[in-house]
PDB file of C-alpha atoms in Angstrom:
ATOM      1  CA  ASP A   1      12.860   6.932  -4.994  1.00  0.00           C
ATOM      2  CA  ALA A   2      15.062   4.172  -3.664  1.00  0.00           C
ATOM      3  CA  LYS A   3      13.283   1.075  -2.443  1.00  0.00           C
ATOM      4  CA  THR A   4      14.055  -0.662   0.811  1.00  0.00           C
ATOM      5  CA  THR A   5      15.766  -4.049   1.129  1.00  0.00           C
ATOM      6  CA  GLN A   6      14.068  -6.963   2.882  1.00  0.00           C
ATOM      7  CA  PRO A   7      14.626 -10.734   2.953  1.00  0.00           C
ATOM      8  CA  ASN A   8      12.373 -12.517   0.490  1.00  0.00           C
ATOM      9  CA  SER A   9      10.975 -14.894   3.100  1.00  0.00           C
ATOM     10  CA  MET A  10      11.102 -15.814   6.786  1.00  0.00           C
ATOM     11  CA  GLU A  11       9.638 -18.530   8.960  1.00  0.00           C
ATOM     12  CA  SER A  12       8.442 -18.415  12.521  1.00  0.00           C
ATOM     13  CA  ASN A  13       6.724 -20.673  15.008  1.00  0.00           C
ATOM     14  CA  GLU A  14       3.384 -19.803  16.483  1.00  0.00           C
ATOM     15  CA  GLU A  15       3.492 -17.828  19.740  1.00  0.00           C
ATOM     16  CA  GLU A  16       7.150 -16.917  19.291  1.00  0.00           C
ATOM     17  CA  PRO A  17       8.423 -13.406  18.591  1.00  0.00           C
ATOM     18  CA  VAL A  18       9.277 -12.452  15.028  1.00  0.00           C
ATOM     19  CA  HIS A  19      11.816  -9.832  14.005  1.00  0.00           C
ATOM     20  CA  LEU A  20      11.460  -8.661  10.415  1.00  0.00           C
ATOM     21  CA  PRO A  21      14.477  -6.623   9.245  1.00  0.00           C
ATOM     22  CA  CYS A  22      14.608  -3.814   6.712  1.00  0.00           C
ATOM     23  CA  ASN A  23      17.483  -1.806   5.280  1.00  0.00           C
ATOM     24  CA  HIS A  24      16.970   1.733   4.030  1.00  0.00           C
ATOM     25  CA  SER A  25      20.512   3.052   3.841  1.00  0.00           C
ATOM     26  CA  THR A  26      19.651   6.052   1.616  1.00  0.00           C
ATOM     27  CA  ILE A  27      16.842   7.319   3.780  1.00  0.00           C
ATOM     28  CA  SER A  28      16.618  11.089   4.123  1.00  0.00           C
ATOM     29  CA  GLY A  29      15.996  12.940   7.326  1.00  0.00           C
ATOM     30  CA  THR A  30      12.340  13.592   6.573  1.00  0.00           C
ATOM     31  CA  ASP A  31      11.383  10.122   5.314  1.00  0.00           C
ATOM     32  CA  TYR A  32       9.026   8.107   7.462  1.00  0.00           C
ATOM     33  CA  ILE A  33       9.343   4.328   7.746  1.00  0.00           C
ATOM     34  CA  HIS A  34       6.097   2.465   7.207  1.00  0.00           C
ATOM     35  CA  TRP A  35       5.195  -1.183   7.542  1.00  0.00           C
ATOM     36  CA  TYR A  36       2.215  -2.782   5.845  1.00  0.00           C
ATOM     37  CA  ARG A  37       1.153  -6.363   5.461  1.00  0.00           C
ATOM     38  CA  GLN A  38      -0.914  -8.050   2.813  1.00  0.00           C
ATOM     39  CA  LEU A  39      -2.851 -11.290   2.967  1.00  0.00           C
ATOM     40  CA  PRO A  40      -3.754 -13.091  -0.262  1.00  0.00           C
ATOM     41  CA  SER A  41      -6.505 -11.363  -2.238  1.00  0.00           C
ATOM     42  CA  GLN A  42      -6.688  -8.458   0.212  1.00  0.00           C
ATOM     43  CA  GLY A  43      -5.491  -4.884   0.211  1.00  0.00           C
ATOM     44  CA  PRO A  44      -2.401  -3.932   2.195  1.00  0.00           C
ATOM     45  CA  GLU A  45      -3.101  -3.350   5.865  1.00  0.00           C
ATOM     46  CA  TYR A  46      -1.359  -0.595   7.805  1.00  0.00           C
ATOM     47  CA  VAL A  47       0.771  -1.998  10.629  1.00  0.00           C
ATOM     48  CA  ILE A  48       2.921   0.784  12.036  1.00  0.00           C
ATOM     49  CA  HIS A  49       5.085   3.727  11.075  1.00  0.00           C
ATOM     50  CA  GLY A  50       7.690   5.991  12.634  1.00  0.00           C
ATOM     51  CA  LEU A  51      10.295   8.639  12.000  1.00  0.00           C
ATOM     52  CA  THR A  52      13.104   8.420  14.556  1.00  0.00           C
ATOM     53  CA  SER A  53      11.879   6.959  17.809  1.00  0.00           C
ATOM     54  CA  ASN A  54      10.769   3.406  18.431  1.00  0.00           C
ATOM     55  CA  VAL A  55       7.013   2.982  18.162  1.00  0.00           C
ATOM     56  CA  ASN A  56       4.534   0.566  19.707  1.00  0.00           C
ATOM     57  CA  ASN A  57       0.911  -0.169  18.928  1.00  0.00           C
ATOM     58  CA  ARG A  58      -1.488  -3.017  19.485  1.00  0.00           C
ATOM     59  CA  MET A  59      -0.251  -4.887  16.439  1.00  0.00           C
ATOM     60  CA  ALA A  60       3.529  -4.568  16.619  1.00  0.00           C
ATOM     61  CA  SER A  61       6.609  -2.617  17.623  1.00  0.00           C
ATOM     62  CA  LEU A  62       8.947  -0.748  15.324  1.00  0.00           C
ATOM     63  CA  ALA A  63      12.599  -0.431  16.285  1.00  0.00           C
ATOM     64  CA  ILE A  64      14.511   2.180  14.296  1.00  0.00           C
ATOM     65  CA  ALA A  65      18.299   2.209  14.301  1.00  0.00           C
ATOM     66  CA  GLU A  66      19.954   5.309  15.644  1.00  0.00           C
ATOM     67  CA  ASP A  67      21.361   6.173  12.197  1.00  0.00           C
ATOM     68  CA  ARG A  68      17.938   5.366  10.651  1.00  0.00           C
ATOM     69  CA  LYS A  69      19.514   3.188   7.982  1.00  0.00           C
ATOM     70  CA  SER A  70      17.663   0.120   9.150  1.00  0.00           C
ATOM     71  CA  SER A  71      14.597  -0.848  11.117  1.00  0.00           C
ATOM     72  CA  THR A  72      12.962  -3.958  12.534  1.00  0.00           C
ATOM     73  CA  LEU A  73       9.303  -4.828  12.798  1.00  0.00           C
ATOM     74  CA  ILE A  74       8.632  -6.914  15.885  1.00  0.00           C
ATOM     75  CA  LEU A  75       5.605  -9.149  16.240  1.00  0.00           C
ATOM     76  CA  HIS A  76       5.668 -10.122  19.893  1.00  0.00           C
ATOM     77  CA  ARG A  77       3.762 -13.399  19.595  1.00  0.00           C
ATOM     78  CA  ALA A  78       3.195 -14.684  16.101  1.00  0.00           C
ATOM     79  CA  THR A  79      -0.149 -16.240  15.281  1.00  0.00           C
ATOM     80  CA  LEU A  80      -1.230 -18.132  12.199  1.00  0.00           C
ATOM     81  CA  ARG A  81      -3.147 -15.020  11.142  1.00  0.00           C
ATOM     82  CA  ASP A  82       0.129 -13.090  10.968  1.00  0.00           C
ATOM     83  CA  ALA A  83       1.226 -15.105   7.923  1.00  0.00           C
ATOM     84  CA  ALA A  84       1.398 -12.505   5.159  1.00  0.00           C
ATOM     85  CA  VAL A  85       3.717 -10.459   2.967  1.00  0.00           C
ATOM     86  CA  TYR A  86       5.231  -7.633   5.015  1.00  0.00           C
ATOM     87  CA  TYR A  87       6.314  -4.468   3.245  1.00  0.00           C
ATOM     88  CA  CYS A  88       8.797  -1.994   4.664  1.00  0.00           C
ATOM     89  CA  ILE A  89       8.420   1.331   2.886  1.00  0.00           C
ATOM     90  CA  ARG A  90       9.876   4.777   2.975  1.00  0.00           C
ATOM     91  CA  SER A  91       7.544   7.683   2.478  1.00  0.00           C
ATOM     92  CA  GLY A  92       8.703  11.210   2.232  1.00  0.00           C
ATOM     93  CA  GLY A  93       8.018  14.677   1.014  1.00  0.00           C
ATOM     94  CA  ALA A  94       4.643  16.297   0.832  1.00  0.00           C
ATOM     95  CA  THR A  95       3.024  13.484  -1.101  1.00  0.00           C
ATOM     96  CA  ASN A  96       3.217  10.678   1.463  1.00  0.00           C
ATOM     97  CA  LYS A  97       3.275   8.315  -1.499  1.00  0.00           C
ATOM     98  CA  LEU A  98       4.506   4.816  -0.800  1.00  0.00           C
ATOM     99  CA  ILE A  99       7.044   3.109  -3.042  1.00  0.00           C
ATOM    100  CA  PHE A 100       6.639  -0.637  -2.556  1.00  0.00           C
ATOM    101  CA  GLY A 101       9.317  -3.295  -2.910  1.00  0.00           C
ATOM    102  CA  THR A 102       8.565  -7.009  -3.039  1.00  0.00           C
ATOM    103  CA  GLY A 103       8.366  -7.457   0.743  1.00  0.00           C
ATOM    104  CA  THR A 104       9.022 -10.418   3.050  1.00  0.00           C
ATOM    105  CA  LEU A 105       6.754 -13.440   2.946  1.00  0.00           C
ATOM    106  CA  LEU A 106       6.298 -14.555   6.549  1.00  0.00           C
ATOM    107  CA  ALA A 107       5.269 -18.163   7.158  1.00  0.00           C
ATOM    108  CA  VAL A 108       4.049 -19.100  10.639  1.00  0.00           C
ATOM    109  CA  GLN A 109       4.212 -22.746  11.634  1.00  0.00           C
ATOM    110  CA  PRO A 110       1.818 -24.190  14.226  1.00  0.00           C
TER     111      PRO A 110
ATOM    112  CA  ASP B   1     -18.746  -0.410   7.345  1.00  0.00           C
ATOM    113  CA  ALA B   2     -15.473  -0.211   5.456  1.00  0.00           C
ATOM    114  CA  ASP B   3     -13.705   3.150   5.512  1.00  0.00           C
ATOM    115  CA  VAL B   4     -12.442   2.792   1.925  1.00  0.00           C
ATOM    116  CA  THR B   5     -14.699   1.116  -0.607  1.00  0.00           C
ATOM    117  CA  GLN B   6     -14.095   0.231  -4.223  1.00  0.00           C
ATOM    118  CA  THR B   7     -16.520  -0.659  -6.987  1.00  0.00           C
ATOM    119  CA  PRO B   8     -16.665  -2.938  -8.797  1.00  0.00           C
ATOM    120  CA  ARG B   9     -14.762  -5.650  -6.935  1.00  0.00           C
ATOM    121  CA  ASN B  10     -14.309  -7.722 -10.052  1.00  0.00           C
ATOM    122  CA  ARG B  11     -14.554  -6.780 -13.717  1.00  0.00           C
ATOM    123  CA  ILE B  12     -13.894  -8.606 -16.939  1.00  0.00           C
ATOM    124  CA  THR B  13     -13.772  -6.521 -20.082  1.00  0.00           C
ATOM    125  CA  LYS B  14     -12.500  -6.614 -23.635  1.00  0.00           C
ATOM    126  CA  THR B  15      -9.606  -4.859 -25.309  1.00  0.00           C
ATOM    127  CA  GLY B  16     -10.505  -1.332 -26.370  1.00  0.00           C
ATOM    128  CA  LYS B  17     -13.338  -0.815 -23.893  1.00  0.00           C
ATOM    129  CA  ARG B  18     -13.472   2.147 -21.551  1.00  0.00           C
ATOM    130  CA  ILE B  19     -13.516   1.189 -17.892  1.00  0.00           C
ATOM    131  CA  MET B  20     -14.023   3.246 -14.738  1.00  0.00           C
ATOM    132  CA  LEU B  21     -13.093   2.081 -11.266  1.00  0.00           C
ATOM    133  CA  GLU B  22     -14.545   4.017  -8.364  1.00  0.00           C
ATOM    134  CA  CYS B  23     -13.318   4.679  -4.853  1.00  0.00           C
ATOM    135  CA  SER B  24     -15.092   6.264  -1.916  1.00  0.00           C
ATOM    136  CA  GLN B  25     -13.830   6.949   1.589  1.00  0.00           C
ATOM    137  CA  THR B  26     -15.434   7.974   4.853  1.00  0.00           C
ATOM    138  CA  LYS B  27     -12.198   8.717   6.697  1.00  0.00           C
ATOM    139  CA  GLY B  28     -12.230  12.418   5.854  1.00  0.00           C
ATOM    140  CA  HIS B  29      -8.733  12.215   4.391  1.00  0.00           C
ATOM    141  CA  ASP B  30      -7.506  14.724   1.825  1.00  0.00           C
ATOM    142  CA  ARG B  31      -4.956  12.502   0.116  1.00  0.00           C
ATOM    143  CA  MET B  32      -6.110   9.701  -2.171  1.00  0.00           C
ATOM    144  CA  TYR B  33      -4.099   7.286  -4.287  1.00  0.00           C
ATOM    145  CA  TRP B  34      -4.521   4.643  -6.979  1.00  0.00           C
ATOM    146  CA  TYR B  35      -2.128   1.685  -7.019  1.00  0.00           C
ATOM    147  CA  ARG B  36      -1.811  -1.318  -9.259  1.00  0.00           C
ATOM    148  CA  GLN B  37      -0.506  -4.770  -8.264  1.00  0.00           C
ATOM    149  CA  ASP B  38       0.645  -7.477 -10.623  1.00  0.00           C
ATOM    150  CA  PRO B  39       1.024 -11.110  -9.489  1.00  0.00           C
ATOM    151  CA  GLY B  40       3.984 -11.648  -7.174  1.00  0.00           C
ATOM    152  CA  LEU B  41       4.915  -7.984  -7.181  1.00  0.00           C
ATOM    153  CA  GLY B  42       4.525  -5.043  -4.871  1.00  0.00           C
ATOM    154  CA  LEU B  43       2.178  -2.162  -5.563  1.00  0.00           C
ATOM    155  CA  ARG B  44       2.983   0.599  -8.050  1.00  0.00           C
ATOM    156  CA  LEU B  45       1.551   4.089  -7.854  1.00  0.00           C
ATOM    157  CA  ILE B  46      -0.615   5.241 -10.771  1.00  0.00           C
ATOM    158  CA  TYR B  47      -1.993   8.624  -9.666  1.00  0.00           C
ATOM    159  CA  TYR B  48      -2.423  10.558  -6.457  1.00  0.00           C
ATOM    160  CA  SER B  49      -4.429  13.583  -5.367  1.00  0.00           C
ATOM    161  CA  PHE B  50      -4.045  15.996  -2.478  1.00  0.00           C
ATOM    162  CA  ASP B  51      -7.483  17.537  -2.889  1.00  0.00           C
ATOM    163  CA  VAL B  52     -10.178  18.077  -5.485  1.00  0.00           C
ATOM    164  CA  LYS B  53      -8.051  20.523  -7.481  1.00  0.00           C
ATOM    165  CA  ASP B  54      -4.760  18.676  -7.251  1.00  0.00           C
ATOM    166  CA  ILE B  55      -3.968  15.599  -9.372  1.00  0.00           C
ATOM    167  CA  ASN B  56      -0.506  14.135  -9.871  1.00  0.00           C
ATOM    168  CA  LYS B  57       0.994  11.339 -11.936  1.00  0.00           C
ATOM    169  CA  GLY B  58       2.667   8.421 -10.237  1.00  0.00           C
ATOM    170  CA  GLU B  59       5.135   5.813 -11.491  1.00  0.00           C
ATOM    171  CA  ILE B  60       2.930   4.285 -14.184  1.00  0.00           C
ATOM    172  CA  SER B  61       0.243   6.762 -15.316  1.00  0.00           C
ATOM    173  CA  ASP B  62       0.329   6.045 -19.070  1.00  0.00           C
ATOM    174  CA  GLY B  63      -2.977   4.607 -20.255  1.00  0.00           C
ATOM    175  CA  TYR B  64      -4.852   5.825 -17.180  1.00  0.00           C
ATOM    176  CA  SER B  65      -6.706   8.952 -16.146  1.00  0.00           C
ATOM    177  CA  VAL B  66      -8.336   9.992 -12.871  1.00  0.00           C
ATOM    178  CA  SER B  67     -11.025  12.280 -11.581  1.00  0.00           C
ATOM    179  CA  ARG B  68     -11.407  13.632  -8.047  1.00  0.00           C
ATOM    180  CA  GLN B  69     -15.114  14.424  -7.960  1.00  0.00           C
ATOM    181  CA  ALA B  70     -15.198  15.290  -4.275  1.00  0.00           C
ATOM    182  CA  GLN B  71     -12.987  14.962  -1.238  1.00  0.00           C
ATOM    183  CA  ALA B  72     -14.393  11.497  -0.666  1.00  0.00           C
ATOM    184  CA  LYS B  73     -14.386  10.192  -4.258  1.00  0.00           C
ATOM    185  CA  PHE B  74     -11.536   9.366  -6.591  1.00  0.00           C
ATOM    186  CA  SER B  75     -12.113   7.411  -9.793  1.00  0.00           C
ATOM    187  CA  LEU B  76      -9.660   5.740 -12.149  1.00  0.00           C
ATOM    188  CA  SER B  77     -10.377   5.351 -15.866  1.00  0.00           C
ATOM    189  CA  LEU B  78      -8.857   3.191 -18.536  1.00  0.00           C
ATOM    190  CA  GLU B  79      -9.781   4.965 -21.756  1.00  0.00           C
ATOM    191  CA  SER B  80      -9.029   1.991 -23.988  1.00  0.00           C
ATOM    192  CA  ALA B  81      -8.228  -1.099 -21.978  1.00  0.00           C
ATOM    193  CA  ILE B  82      -5.442  -3.441 -23.078  1.00  0.00           C
ATOM    194  CA  PRO B  83      -4.551  -6.938 -21.788  1.00  0.00           C
ATOM    195  CA  ASN B  84      -1.427  -5.819 -19.908  1.00  0.00           C
ATOM    196  CA  GLN B  85      -3.658  -3.679 -17.705  1.00  0.00           C
ATOM    197  CA  THR B  86      -4.997  -6.873 -16.202  1.00  0.00           C
ATOM    198  CA  ALA B  87      -4.147  -6.474 -12.510  1.00  0.00           C
ATOM    199  CA  LEU B  88      -5.415  -5.788  -9.011  1.00  0.00           C
ATOM    200  CA  TYR B  89      -6.188  -2.125  -8.446  1.00  0.00           C
ATOM    201  CA  PHE B  90      -6.166  -0.549  -5.002  1.00  0.00           C
ATOM    202  CA  CYS B  91      -7.400   2.813  -3.849  1.00  0.00           C
ATOM    203  CA  ALA B  92      -5.853   4.311  -0.709  1.00  0.00           C
ATOM    204  CA  THR B  93      -6.149   7.373   1.503  1.00  0.00           C
ATOM    205  CA  SER B  94      -4.038   9.221   4.021  1.00  0.00           C
ATOM    206  CA  ALA B  95      -4.592  12.216   6.234  1.00  0.00           C
ATOM    207  CA  ARG B  96      -1.252  13.973   6.158  1.00  0.00           C
ATOM    208  CA  VAL B  97       2.440  13.785   5.434  1.00  0.00           C
ATOM    209  CA  GLY B  98       3.912  10.899   7.362  1.00  0.00           C
ATOM    210  CA  GLY B  99       0.553   9.474   8.345  1.00  0.00           C
ATOM    211  CA  GLY B 100      -0.598   5.919   7.822  1.00  0.00           C
ATOM    212  CA  VAL B 101      -2.084   4.975   4.455  1.00  0.00           C
ATOM    213  CA  PHE B 102      -5.320   3.002   4.371  1.00  0.00           C
ATOM    214  CA  PHE B 103      -6.231   0.762   1.471  1.00  0.00           C
ATOM    215  CA  GLY B 104      -9.486  -0.389  -0.031  1.00  0.00           C
ATOM    216  CA  PRO B 105     -10.254  -4.057  -0.718  1.00  0.00           C
ATOM    217  CA  GLY B 106      -9.168  -3.887  -4.348  1.00  0.00           C
ATOM    218  CA  THR B 107     -10.695  -4.366  -7.792  1.00  0.00           C
ATOM    219  CA  ARG B 108      -9.634  -7.352  -9.833  1.00  0.00           C
ATOM    220  CA  LEU B 109      -9.650  -6.273 -13.490  1.00  0.00           C
ATOM    221  CA  THR B 110      -9.234  -8.689 -16.371  1.00  0.00           C
ATOM    222  CA  VAL B 111      -8.838  -7.381 -19.913  1.00  0.00           C
ATOM    223  CA  LEU B 112      -9.346 -10.020 -22.576  1.00  0.00           C
TER     224      LEU B 112
END
């Protein structure tokens, strides 16, 4: 299972949009793209997931490239509580198991 | 009330002891998972289960065993704990292929 590629860290200012990129060039046609985030000493929290079309929910938006080899998690207005490690993950097959990489550490400045 | 609960939340034990970590969920999901996280690293899959009669090994199953006692309960055992099993352990559930995965709060295990 190939892992995804994300920048190690990013910074943002409070109340500005944040675009977190992810590359998954070997993704197969049936793999879903998931995003989770993890605060210190807490379990990962589900953010959003999608297959081919862009997705929106109350937490974020997920933009998936037409060739599905990359995606971007969009936080529309960053808050201090959004500071966390963000994981972009492929899941596929019947298991729905997640193979984690090291994620992107997002810092939000006031 | 939390949908996925884990007990204990913290445990310190000695090398060679048998340890059981328990997970319960009220989400009604069929799929359950055990992950381990080491400092500064992402999570690694230990075992997963589709239902009570279906158990599968993950990336790092050596030294661990699991039991799916009911749809809602999935326990992880360390038969003879060793120091390099010191880690954060997370239980997770999902409803279906492609669905979101929901994690418990974690168990911090220290093996001395």
